[in-house]
Amino acid sequence: MIRSIVTRVLTVLFISAIFVACQGEQKKQIEFPPTDLALENLIPKPLKVIPTNKAFGLDRYTAIYTNQNDAAFAEIGQFLADKIKSKIDLDVPINEAGSVPVERVIYINQSDSLELNAPEAYELYITQDSVILNSNTAEGAFRGIQTIRQIIPVQSNDTLAEQRIWPIPTGKIIDNPTFGFRGAMLDVARHFFSVEDVKKYIDLLAYYKINVLHLHLTDDQGWRIEIKSWPKLTEIGGSTEVGGEAGGFYTQDDYKEIVAYAAKHHMTIIPEVDMPGHTNAASVAYPFLNGNGKTPKLYEGTRVGFSTFDTRKDTVYAFIDDVIREISAITPGPYFHIGGDESHVTKKNDYIYFVEKVEKIVQKHGKQMIGWDEIASANVDANSISQYWSSGDNAQKAVKRGMKLILSPAKRAYLDMQYDTLSKHGLHWAAYIPVDSAYIWTPEEYEGIPMENILGVEAPLWSETISNIGELEYLAFPRIIGYSELSWTSKENRDWENYKVRLANQAPYLDRMNVKYYASPLIDWKKSKYTYEEIKKD
Ligand code: TNX
């Protein structure tokens, strides 16, 4: 408590010093019309919002300052400055005396407050003079920046002063997520998506505070990650995709670029190599892997469950060791996903033997194993993680083993499920998932899984029916925005009628980002009154 008071006093002193240094003369107060921070269309909805009904005027006399002890905070300040520039075409200097006098500041402060003692917690104090973002961690500050981005209006109020001013409602926001794991998965194996596509998806996910991107890198139809010790995996296994198009793969440098881009957005990449089933592409490249003496053909269809590795051969495990070693070496996150789903042609005992052996390899390379829910039928460690997609029985087995679970129930959270019978893309084997049923469920109380076993929520996007970023966006948006709220916002703060309105108001952002979202008729979309070109005009 005392420490946090000291931090606050120091922050105020720091900001006063900036004013004195930069300003000299007394600034004039601008009279804004009343505002209401509680009516902002924030997604995910924060824990607490306390409006004070005045406004902070963002304008050319505003500067960003950050805590200088940690380079990550300066980077976050720069990130905010870049996003302000691209949203409203305003240059906001950071950590420097610019050429114009500074009248108002946005201060991103690394605090040591005990109240903020959670990895992504942040507080935002907005007064007429300053926006102060306090967080103990860079992650928390980064999440707070997304809140600031969301409350900066697109339109300036040009009647208040000579310069353009973007009024930001004053008040206080106290925020902290329910789940530390808020994920999306992209299947780049059935159809390949370029580094640029993945970066755009990261941009959009980060805006809604999603912090995990799981890449499904291999499947029957394609192997998408370069393994230097086994080059044919990508040369041959990466050469096609569903529908027979050209396929593709990430070089290790490409993958590192994705990882670095994700890190800049405080997002963890989880690589998945799906085994022992879903391995046709690998076995086409190296036929010894399947153990049946046959060289399979490249597969461009969408069936599942027909391929398997030979689980009783040492050379197969030597191969897997190389793959996991090479990928783990370029993956800073703590997880490695081994797939393990739908191994319909692997005998049960072989499957169990395989999962237990591969778990040891993953651990040897310093990672924590994740697998689809079937892995809980093996005797896996309590610190391995089960990703629940279809079987309640498997989920209970995982709970009994003391494992954590990632909730991705297909009938609720699969982004590749069609919205309804008219959907242009997607499947419906698990359900039709309209925008409301994607949102109206309670991960905290899902099928009797105790809350303490739930790591978080992840929304997978399988790509059998989508082959470009526009189609990806059609299935992912707007539903992924709801999953962000389901995993961040406390259940007491979630309400479909209220969410619906906030979602409707995401249209201008999605339009600005050129996202081809599905304009579900359940939502009364609020189109931007201005086109981006008009906004950018002086
Ligand atoms: C089931 S979910 C699969 C995927 C398919 C998906 C299509 C899971 C672990 N396996 O192989 O792409 O359904 O919805």
PDB file of C-alpha atoms in Angstrom, residues 48 108 116 132 165 200 219 294 385 533:
ATOM      1  CA  LYS A  48     -14.192  -1.745 -13.441  1.00  0.00           C
ATOM      2  CA  ILE A 108       3.084   4.687 -19.282  1.00  0.00           C
ATOM      3  CA  LEU A 116      -1.555  -4.698  -9.600  1.00  0.00           C
ATOM      4  CA  ILE A 132      -1.627   7.555 -16.665  1.00  0.00           C
ATOM      5  CA  ILE A 165      -8.667  17.777 -30.692  1.00  0.00           C
ATOM      6  CA  LYS A 200      -2.464  -9.198 -39.952  1.00  0.00           C
ATOM      7  CA  ASP A 219      -1.320 -32.301 -41.180  1.00  0.00           C
ATOM      8  CA  LYS A 294       4.221 -48.143 -48.682  1.00  0.00           C
ATOM      9  CA  ILE A 385      -2.000 -29.696 -20.909  1.00  0.00           C
ATOM     10  CA  GLU A 533      -9.577   8.767 -46.660  1.00  0.00           C
TER      11      GLU A 533
END
